[in-house]
PDB file of C-alpha atoms in Angstrom:
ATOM      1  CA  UNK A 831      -6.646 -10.408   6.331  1.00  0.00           C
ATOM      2  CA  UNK A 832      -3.587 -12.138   5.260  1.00  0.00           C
ATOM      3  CA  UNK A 833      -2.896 -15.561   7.093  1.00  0.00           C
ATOM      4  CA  UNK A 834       1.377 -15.883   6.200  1.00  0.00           C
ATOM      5  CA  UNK A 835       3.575 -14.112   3.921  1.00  0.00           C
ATOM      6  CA  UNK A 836       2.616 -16.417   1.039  1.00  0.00           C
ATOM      7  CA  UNK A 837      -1.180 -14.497   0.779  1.00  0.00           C
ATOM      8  CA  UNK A 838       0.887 -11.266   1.015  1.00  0.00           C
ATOM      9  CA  UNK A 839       2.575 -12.076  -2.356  1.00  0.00           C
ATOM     10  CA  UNK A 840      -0.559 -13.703  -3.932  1.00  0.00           C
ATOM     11  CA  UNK A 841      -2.464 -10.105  -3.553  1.00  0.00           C
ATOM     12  CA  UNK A 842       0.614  -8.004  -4.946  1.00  0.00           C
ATOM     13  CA  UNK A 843       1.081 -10.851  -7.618  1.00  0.00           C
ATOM     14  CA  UNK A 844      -2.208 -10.157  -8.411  1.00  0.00           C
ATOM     15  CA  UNK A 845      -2.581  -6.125  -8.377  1.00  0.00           C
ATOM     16  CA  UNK A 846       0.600  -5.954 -10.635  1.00  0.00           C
ATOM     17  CA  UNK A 847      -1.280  -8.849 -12.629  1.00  0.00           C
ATOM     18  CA  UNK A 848      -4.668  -6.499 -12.975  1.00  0.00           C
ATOM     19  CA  UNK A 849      -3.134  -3.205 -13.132  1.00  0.00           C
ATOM     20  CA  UNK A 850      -1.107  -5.002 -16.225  1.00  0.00           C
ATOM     21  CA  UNK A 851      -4.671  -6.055 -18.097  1.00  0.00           C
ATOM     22  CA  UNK A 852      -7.267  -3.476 -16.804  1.00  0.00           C
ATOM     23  CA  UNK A 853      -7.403   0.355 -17.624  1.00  0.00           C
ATOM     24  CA  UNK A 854      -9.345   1.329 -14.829  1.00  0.00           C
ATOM     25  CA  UNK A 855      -7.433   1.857 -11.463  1.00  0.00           C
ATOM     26  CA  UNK A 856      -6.466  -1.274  -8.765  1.00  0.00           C
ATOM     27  CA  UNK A 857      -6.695  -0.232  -5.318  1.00  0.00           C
ATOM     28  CA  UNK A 858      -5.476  -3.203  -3.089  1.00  0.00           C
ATOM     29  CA  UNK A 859      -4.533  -3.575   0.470  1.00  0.00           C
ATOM     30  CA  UNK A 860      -4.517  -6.067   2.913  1.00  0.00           C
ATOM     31  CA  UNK A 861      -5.086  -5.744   6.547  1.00  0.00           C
ATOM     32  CA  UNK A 862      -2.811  -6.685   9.717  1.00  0.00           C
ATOM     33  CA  UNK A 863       0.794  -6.191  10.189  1.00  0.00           C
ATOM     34  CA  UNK A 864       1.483  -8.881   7.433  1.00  0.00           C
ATOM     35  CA  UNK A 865      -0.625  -6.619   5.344  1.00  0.00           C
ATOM     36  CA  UNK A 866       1.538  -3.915   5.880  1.00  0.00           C
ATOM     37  CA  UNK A 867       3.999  -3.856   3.425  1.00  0.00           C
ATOM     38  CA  UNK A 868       0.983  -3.950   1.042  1.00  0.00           C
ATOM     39  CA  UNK A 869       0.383  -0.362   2.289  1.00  0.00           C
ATOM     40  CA  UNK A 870       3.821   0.613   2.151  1.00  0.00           C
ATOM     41  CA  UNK A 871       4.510  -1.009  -1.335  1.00  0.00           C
ATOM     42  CA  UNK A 872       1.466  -1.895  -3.317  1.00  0.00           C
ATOM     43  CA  UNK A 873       1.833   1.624  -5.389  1.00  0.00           C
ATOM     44  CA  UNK A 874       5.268  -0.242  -6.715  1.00  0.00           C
ATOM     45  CA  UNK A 875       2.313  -3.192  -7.851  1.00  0.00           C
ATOM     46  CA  UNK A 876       0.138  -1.051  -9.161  1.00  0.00           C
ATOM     47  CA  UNK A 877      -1.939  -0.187  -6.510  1.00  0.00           C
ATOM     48  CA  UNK A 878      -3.564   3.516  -7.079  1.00  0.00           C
ATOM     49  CA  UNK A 879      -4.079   4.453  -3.531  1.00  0.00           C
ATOM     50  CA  UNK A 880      -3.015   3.671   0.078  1.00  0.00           C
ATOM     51  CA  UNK A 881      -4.978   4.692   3.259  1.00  0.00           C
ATOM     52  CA  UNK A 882      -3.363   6.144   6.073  1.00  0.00           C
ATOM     53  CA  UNK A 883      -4.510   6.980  10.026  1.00  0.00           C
ATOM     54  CA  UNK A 884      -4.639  10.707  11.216  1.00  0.00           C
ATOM     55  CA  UNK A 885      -6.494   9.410  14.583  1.00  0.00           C
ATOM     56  CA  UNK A 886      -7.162   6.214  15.601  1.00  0.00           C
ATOM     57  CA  UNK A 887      -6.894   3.494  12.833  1.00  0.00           C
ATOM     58  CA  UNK A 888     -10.373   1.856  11.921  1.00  0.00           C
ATOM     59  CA  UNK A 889      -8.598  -1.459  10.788  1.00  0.00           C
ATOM     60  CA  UNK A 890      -6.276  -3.640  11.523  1.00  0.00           C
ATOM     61  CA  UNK A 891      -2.766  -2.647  10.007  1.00  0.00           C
ATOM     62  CA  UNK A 892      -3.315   1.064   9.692  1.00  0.00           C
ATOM     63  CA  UNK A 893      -0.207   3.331   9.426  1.00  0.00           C
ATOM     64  CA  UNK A 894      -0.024   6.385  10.641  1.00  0.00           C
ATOM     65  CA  UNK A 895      -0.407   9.471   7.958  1.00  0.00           C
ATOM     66  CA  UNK A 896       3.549  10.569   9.172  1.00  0.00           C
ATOM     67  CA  UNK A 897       5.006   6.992   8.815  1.00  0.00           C
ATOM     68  CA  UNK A 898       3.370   6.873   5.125  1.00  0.00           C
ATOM     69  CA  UNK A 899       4.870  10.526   4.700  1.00  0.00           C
ATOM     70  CA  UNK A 900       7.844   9.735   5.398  1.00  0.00           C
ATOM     71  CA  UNK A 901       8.693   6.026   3.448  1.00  0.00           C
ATOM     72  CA  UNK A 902       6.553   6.338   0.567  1.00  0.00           C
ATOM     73  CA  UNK A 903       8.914   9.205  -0.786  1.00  0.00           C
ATOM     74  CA  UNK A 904      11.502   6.843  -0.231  1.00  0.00           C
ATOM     75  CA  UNK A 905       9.890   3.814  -2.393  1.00  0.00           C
ATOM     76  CA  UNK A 906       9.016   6.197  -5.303  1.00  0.00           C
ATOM     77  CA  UNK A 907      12.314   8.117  -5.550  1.00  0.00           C
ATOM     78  CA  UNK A 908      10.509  11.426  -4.230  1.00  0.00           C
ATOM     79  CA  UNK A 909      12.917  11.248  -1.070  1.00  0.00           C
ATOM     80  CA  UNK A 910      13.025  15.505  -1.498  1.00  0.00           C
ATOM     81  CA  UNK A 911       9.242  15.937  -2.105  1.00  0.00           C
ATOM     82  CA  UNK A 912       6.377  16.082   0.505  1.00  0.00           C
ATOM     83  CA  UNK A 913       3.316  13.999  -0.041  1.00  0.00           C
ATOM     84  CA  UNK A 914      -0.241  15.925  -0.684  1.00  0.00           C
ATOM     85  CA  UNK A 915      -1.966  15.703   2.293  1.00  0.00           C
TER      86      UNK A 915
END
């Protein structure tokens, strides 16, 4: 759970960082609404996966499947393709 902005940037620092020097997939996230963003944008970092709510979100920070459906075509440059669900 991410305390200020600053711990936001230390885990995407640190995804792009280990996606950059592993071979094996990086799945980060962290949790709250600072965390976020990290849901939204850690595939930009690296990240291999994101988690997303169909019911009622099991941690803090959750999106909802529809809100990821709808941005993370945006942040890849997919904005005409629909997300595997």
């Amino acid at each position: 759970m991410p305390s200020s902005a600053q711990d936001v940037l230390n885990l995407l620092q640190a995804t792009l960082t280990a996606t950059q020097q592993q071979t094996q997939p990086v799945i980060t996230m962290a949790m709250g609404q600072l965390g976020q963003i990290t849901r939204l944008a850690g595939g930009t970092f690296g990240s291999a996966v994101t988690f997303a709510t169909v019911a009622a979100a099991s941690a803090p920070g959750q999106l909802p499947l529809a809100t990821l459906q709808q941005i993370l075509p945006l942040l890849n440059g997919d904005s005409g393709k629909e997300l595997d669900k």
